[in-house]
CSV table of C-alpha atoms (C1' of nucleotides) in Angstrom, one decimal:
chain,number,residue,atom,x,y,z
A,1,UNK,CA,131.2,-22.5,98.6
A,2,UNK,CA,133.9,-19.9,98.4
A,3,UNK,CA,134.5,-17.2,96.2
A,4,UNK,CA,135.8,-17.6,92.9
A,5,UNK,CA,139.7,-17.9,93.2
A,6,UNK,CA,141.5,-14.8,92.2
A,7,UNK,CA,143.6,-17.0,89.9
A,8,UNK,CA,140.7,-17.8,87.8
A,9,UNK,CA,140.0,-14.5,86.7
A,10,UNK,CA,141.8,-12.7,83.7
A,11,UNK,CA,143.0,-9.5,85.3
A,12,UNK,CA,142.9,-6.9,82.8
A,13,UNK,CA,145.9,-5.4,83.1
A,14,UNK,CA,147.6,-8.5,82.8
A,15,UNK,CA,146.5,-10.2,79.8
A,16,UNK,CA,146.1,-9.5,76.3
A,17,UNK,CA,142.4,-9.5,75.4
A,18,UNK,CA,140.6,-9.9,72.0
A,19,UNK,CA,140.5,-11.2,69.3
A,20,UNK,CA,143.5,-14.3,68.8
A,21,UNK,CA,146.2,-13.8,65.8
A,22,UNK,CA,147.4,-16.5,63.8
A,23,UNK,CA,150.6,-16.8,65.5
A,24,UNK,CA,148.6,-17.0,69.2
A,25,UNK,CA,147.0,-19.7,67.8
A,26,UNK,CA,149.8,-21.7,66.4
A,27,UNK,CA,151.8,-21.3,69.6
A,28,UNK,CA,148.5,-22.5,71.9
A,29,UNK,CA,148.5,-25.1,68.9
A,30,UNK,CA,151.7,-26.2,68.9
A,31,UNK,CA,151.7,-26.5,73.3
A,32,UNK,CA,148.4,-28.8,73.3
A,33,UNK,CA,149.7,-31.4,71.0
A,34,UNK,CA,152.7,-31.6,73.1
A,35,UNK,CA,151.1,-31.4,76.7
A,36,UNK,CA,147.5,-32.1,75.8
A,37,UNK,CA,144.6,-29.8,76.1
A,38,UNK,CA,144.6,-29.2,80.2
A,39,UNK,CA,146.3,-27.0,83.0
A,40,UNK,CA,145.5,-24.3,81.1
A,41,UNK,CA,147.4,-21.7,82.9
A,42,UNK,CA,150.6,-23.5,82.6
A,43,UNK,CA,149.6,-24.2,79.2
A,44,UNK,CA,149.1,-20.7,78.2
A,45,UNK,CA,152.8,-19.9,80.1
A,46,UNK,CA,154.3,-22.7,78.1
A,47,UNK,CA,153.3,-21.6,74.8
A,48,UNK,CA,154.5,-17.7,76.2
A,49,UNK,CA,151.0,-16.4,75.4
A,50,UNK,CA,149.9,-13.6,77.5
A,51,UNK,CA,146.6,-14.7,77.9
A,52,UNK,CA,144.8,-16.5,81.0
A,53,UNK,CA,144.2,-20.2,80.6
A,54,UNK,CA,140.5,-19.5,80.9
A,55,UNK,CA,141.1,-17.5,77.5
A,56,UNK,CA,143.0,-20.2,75.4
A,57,UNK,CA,140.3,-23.2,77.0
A,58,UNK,CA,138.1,-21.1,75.1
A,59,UNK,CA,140.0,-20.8,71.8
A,60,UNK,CA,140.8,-24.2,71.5
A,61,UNK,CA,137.4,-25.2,72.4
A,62,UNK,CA,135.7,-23.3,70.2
A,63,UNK,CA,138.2,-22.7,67.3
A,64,UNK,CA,141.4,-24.8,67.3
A,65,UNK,CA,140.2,-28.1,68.5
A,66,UNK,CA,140.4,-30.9,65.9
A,67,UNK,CA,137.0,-32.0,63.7
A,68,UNK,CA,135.1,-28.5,64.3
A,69,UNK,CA,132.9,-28.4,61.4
A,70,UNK,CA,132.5,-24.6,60.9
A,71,UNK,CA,130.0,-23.2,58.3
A,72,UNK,CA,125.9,-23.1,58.0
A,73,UNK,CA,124.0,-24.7,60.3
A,74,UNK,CA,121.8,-27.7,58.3
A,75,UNK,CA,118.7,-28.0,58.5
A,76,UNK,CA,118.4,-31.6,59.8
A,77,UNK,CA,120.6,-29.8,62.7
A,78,UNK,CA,118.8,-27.0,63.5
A,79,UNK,CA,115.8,-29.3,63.9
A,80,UNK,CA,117.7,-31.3,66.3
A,81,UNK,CA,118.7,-28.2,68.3
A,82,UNK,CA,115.0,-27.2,68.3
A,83,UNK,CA,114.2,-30.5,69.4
A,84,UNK,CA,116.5,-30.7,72.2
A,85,UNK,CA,116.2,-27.2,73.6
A,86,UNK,CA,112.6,-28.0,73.6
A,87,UNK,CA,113.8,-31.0,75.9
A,88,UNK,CA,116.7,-30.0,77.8
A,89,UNK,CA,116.4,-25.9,77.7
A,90,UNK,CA,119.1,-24.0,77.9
A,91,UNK,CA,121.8,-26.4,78.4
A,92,UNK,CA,124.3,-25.7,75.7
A,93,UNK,CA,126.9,-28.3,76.6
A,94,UNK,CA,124.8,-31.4,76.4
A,95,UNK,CA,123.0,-30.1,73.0
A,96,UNK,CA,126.3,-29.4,71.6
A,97,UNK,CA,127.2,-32.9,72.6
A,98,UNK,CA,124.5,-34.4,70.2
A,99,UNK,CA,126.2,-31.8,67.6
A,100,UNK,CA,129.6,-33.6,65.9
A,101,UNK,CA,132.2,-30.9,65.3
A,102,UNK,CA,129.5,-27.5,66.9
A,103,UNK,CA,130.4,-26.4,70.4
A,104,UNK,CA,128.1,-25.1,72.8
A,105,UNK,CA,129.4,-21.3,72.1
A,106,UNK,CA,128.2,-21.9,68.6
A,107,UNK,CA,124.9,-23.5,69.0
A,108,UNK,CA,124.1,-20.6,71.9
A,109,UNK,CA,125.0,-17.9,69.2
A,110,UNK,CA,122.7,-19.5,66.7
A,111,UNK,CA,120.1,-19.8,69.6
A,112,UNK,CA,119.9,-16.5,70.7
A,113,UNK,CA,120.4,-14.5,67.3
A,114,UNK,CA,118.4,-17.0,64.6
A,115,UNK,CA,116.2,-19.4,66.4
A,116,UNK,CA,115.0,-17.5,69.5
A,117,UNK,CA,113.6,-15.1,67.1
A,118,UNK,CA,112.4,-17.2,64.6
A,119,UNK,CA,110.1,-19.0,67.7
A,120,UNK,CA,108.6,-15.6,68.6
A,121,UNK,CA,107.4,-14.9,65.2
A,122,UNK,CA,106.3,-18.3,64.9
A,123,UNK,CA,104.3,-18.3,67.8
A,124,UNK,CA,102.9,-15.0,67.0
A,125,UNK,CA,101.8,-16.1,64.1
A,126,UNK,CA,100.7,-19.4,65.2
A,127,UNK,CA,98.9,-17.9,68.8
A,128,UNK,CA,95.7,-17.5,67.1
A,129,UNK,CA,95.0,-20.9,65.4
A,130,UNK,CA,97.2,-23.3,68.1
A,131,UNK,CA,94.5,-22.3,70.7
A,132,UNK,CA,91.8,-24.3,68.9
A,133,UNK,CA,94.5,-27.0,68.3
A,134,UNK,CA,95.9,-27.4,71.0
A,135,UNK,CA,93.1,-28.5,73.2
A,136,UNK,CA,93.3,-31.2,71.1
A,137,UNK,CA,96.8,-31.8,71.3
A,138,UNK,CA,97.5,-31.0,75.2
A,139,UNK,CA,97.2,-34.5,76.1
A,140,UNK,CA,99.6,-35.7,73.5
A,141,UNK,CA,101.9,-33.6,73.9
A,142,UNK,CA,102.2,-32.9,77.8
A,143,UNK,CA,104.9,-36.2,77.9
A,144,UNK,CA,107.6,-34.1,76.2
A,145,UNK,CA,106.4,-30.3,77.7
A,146,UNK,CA,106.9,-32.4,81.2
A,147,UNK,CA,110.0,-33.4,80.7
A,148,UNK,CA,110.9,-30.1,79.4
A,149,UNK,CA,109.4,-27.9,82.2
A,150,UNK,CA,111.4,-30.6,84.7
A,151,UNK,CA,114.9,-30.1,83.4
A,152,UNK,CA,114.8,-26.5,83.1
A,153,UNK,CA,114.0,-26.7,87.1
A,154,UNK,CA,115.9,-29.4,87.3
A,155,UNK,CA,113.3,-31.0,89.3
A,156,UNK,CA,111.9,-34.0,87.5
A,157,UNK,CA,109.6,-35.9,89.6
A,158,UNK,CA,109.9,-39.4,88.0
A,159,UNK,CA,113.7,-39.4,87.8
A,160,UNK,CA,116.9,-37.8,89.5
A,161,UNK,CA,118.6,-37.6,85.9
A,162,UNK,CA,116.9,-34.5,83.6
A,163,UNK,CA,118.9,-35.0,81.3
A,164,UNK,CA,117.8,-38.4,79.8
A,165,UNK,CA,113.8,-38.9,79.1
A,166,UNK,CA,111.6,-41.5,77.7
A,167,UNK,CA,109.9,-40.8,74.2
A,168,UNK,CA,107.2,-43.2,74.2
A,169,UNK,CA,109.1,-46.3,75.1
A,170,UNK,CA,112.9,-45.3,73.9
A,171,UNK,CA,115.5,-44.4,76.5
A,172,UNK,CA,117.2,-41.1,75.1
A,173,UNK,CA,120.2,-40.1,77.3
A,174,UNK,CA,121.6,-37.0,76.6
A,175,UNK,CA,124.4,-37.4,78.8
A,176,UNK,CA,125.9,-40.3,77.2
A,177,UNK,CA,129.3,-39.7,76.4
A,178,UNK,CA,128.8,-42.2,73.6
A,179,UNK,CA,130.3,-41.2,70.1
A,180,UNK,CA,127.8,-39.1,67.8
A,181,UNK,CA,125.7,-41.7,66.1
A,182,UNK,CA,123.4,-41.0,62.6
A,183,UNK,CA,121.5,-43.6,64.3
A,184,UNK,CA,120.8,-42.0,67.2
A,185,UNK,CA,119.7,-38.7,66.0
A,186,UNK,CA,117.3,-40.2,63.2
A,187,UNK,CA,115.4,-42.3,65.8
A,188,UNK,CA,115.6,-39.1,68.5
A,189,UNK,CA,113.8,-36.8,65.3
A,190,UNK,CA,111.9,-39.9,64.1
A,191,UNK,CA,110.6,-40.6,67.9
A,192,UNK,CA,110.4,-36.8,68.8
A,193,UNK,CA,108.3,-36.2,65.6
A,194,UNK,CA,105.6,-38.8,67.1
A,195,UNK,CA,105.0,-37.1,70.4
A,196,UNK,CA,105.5,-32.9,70.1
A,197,UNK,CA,105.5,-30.7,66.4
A,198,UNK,CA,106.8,-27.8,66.1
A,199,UNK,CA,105.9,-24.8,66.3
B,1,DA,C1',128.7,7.8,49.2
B,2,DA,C1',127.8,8.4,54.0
B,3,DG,C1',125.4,7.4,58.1
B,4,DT,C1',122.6,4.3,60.8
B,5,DA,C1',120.6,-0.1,62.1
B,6,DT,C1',120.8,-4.9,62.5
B,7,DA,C1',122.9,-9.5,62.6
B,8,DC,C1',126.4,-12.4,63.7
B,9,DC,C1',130.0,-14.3,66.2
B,10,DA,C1',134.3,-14.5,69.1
B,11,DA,C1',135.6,-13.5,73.4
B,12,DC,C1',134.9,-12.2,78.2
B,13,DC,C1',132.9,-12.7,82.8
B,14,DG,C1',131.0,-14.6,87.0
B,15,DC,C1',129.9,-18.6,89.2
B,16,DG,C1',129.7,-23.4,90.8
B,17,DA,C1',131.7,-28.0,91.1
B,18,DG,C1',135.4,-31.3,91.5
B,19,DC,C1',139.8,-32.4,93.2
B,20,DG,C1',144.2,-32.6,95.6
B,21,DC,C1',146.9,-30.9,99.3
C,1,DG,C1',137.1,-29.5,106.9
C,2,DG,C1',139.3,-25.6,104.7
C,3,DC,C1',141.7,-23.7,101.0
C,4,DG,C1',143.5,-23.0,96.4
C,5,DC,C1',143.6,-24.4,91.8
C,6,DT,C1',141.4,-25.9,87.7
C,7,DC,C1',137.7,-26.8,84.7
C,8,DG,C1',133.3,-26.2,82.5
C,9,DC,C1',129.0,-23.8,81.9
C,10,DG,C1',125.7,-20.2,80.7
C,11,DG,C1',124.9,-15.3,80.2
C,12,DT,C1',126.6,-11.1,78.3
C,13,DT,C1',129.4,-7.9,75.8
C,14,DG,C1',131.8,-5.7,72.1
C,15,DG,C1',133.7,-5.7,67.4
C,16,DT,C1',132.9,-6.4,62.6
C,17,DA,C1',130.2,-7.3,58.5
C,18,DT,C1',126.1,-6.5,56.1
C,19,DA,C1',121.7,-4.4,55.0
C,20,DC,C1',119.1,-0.5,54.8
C,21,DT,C1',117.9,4.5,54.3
DNA sequence: AAGTATACCAACCGCGAGCGC
DNA sequence: GGCGCTCGCGGTTGGTATACT
């Protein structure tokens, strides 16, 4: 594999960096309804934005693009993102994917300043009495911690694909470009809840 | 009220993969 | 097969808002 392309970087002296303005936005706006959100780089000349196509990919993925539900994370949602970091790691994209209207950018931001520190205290707190339990529980719960440990190497050992899992007998493919369904994520928690708790 | 620390989030960066020429 | 372009991903940074002293 090459290098990176110098075309895909943002040179700094180039491009205007920062924070967007409203008129940016209506102008990058205004280009991907016409053309369609792709070739960035032309799309960023079209709309006469000095930014690099990198940049407004970006904005419109994460700001502009249509049915992005913006506002407090639920609770029902954060349990899911618990559920399938715990499953899938660090793999913003395909959790994000389970998420109607949250991009990946969002979800990693929530991540790493809420949840990641809300799991350390937790498991502080919960180091001392999980030791007795979870003797008890290892055999229960080593199914999901498998899987888990697998996709974050990206090695599972019963299947090519890490990113889809059994959860006692249900199929659960998290790479299914399948609409979001209410279905889906009640029987993922419902099934989840059966086999790992958390903390 | 002013200064400092912390939390949050938008944006940037580097990299790898896919694709067409 | 090699090269350049484009896209997408995950990690990181930096600015701003809020809380605290």
């Amino acid at each position: 594999m090459s290098m990176a392309p110098i075309g895909n970087k943002c040179t700094r002296k180039e491009v205007n960096r920062g924070a967007w303005t409203v008129e940016e936005d209506q102008k990058l706006a205004q280009v991907i309804e016409i053309h369609g959100p792709r070739r960035w780089k032309s799309v960023a000349a079209k709309a006469g934005l000095n930014r690099c196509g990198k940049s407004c990919r970006l904005r419109w993925m994460n700001y502009l693009r249509p049915n992005i539900k913006r506002g407090n994370i639920s609770d029902q949602e954060e349990d899911l993102i618990l559920r399938l970091h715990k499953l899938l790691g660090n793999r913003w994209s395909l959790i994000a994917g389970r998420l109607p209207g949250r991009t990946d950018n969002e979800i990693k931001n929530y991540w790493n300043s809420r949840l990641s520190k809300k799991i350390k205290q937790n498991e502080k707190q919960n180091r001392g009495s999980r030791m007795q339990e979870s003797v008890i529980k290892n055999s229960k719960v080593s199914e999901v911690d498998l899987v888990a440990k697998e996709s974050e190497e990206g090695t599972s050992k019963r299947d090519d694909d890490p990113t889809s899992c059994f959860i006692g007998d249900t199929f659960f493919d998290f790479y299914s470009k399948e609409p979001f369904s209410l279905e889906w994520m009640s029987q993922f928690l419902e099934m989840d809840e059966s086999w790992c708790s958390f903390p």
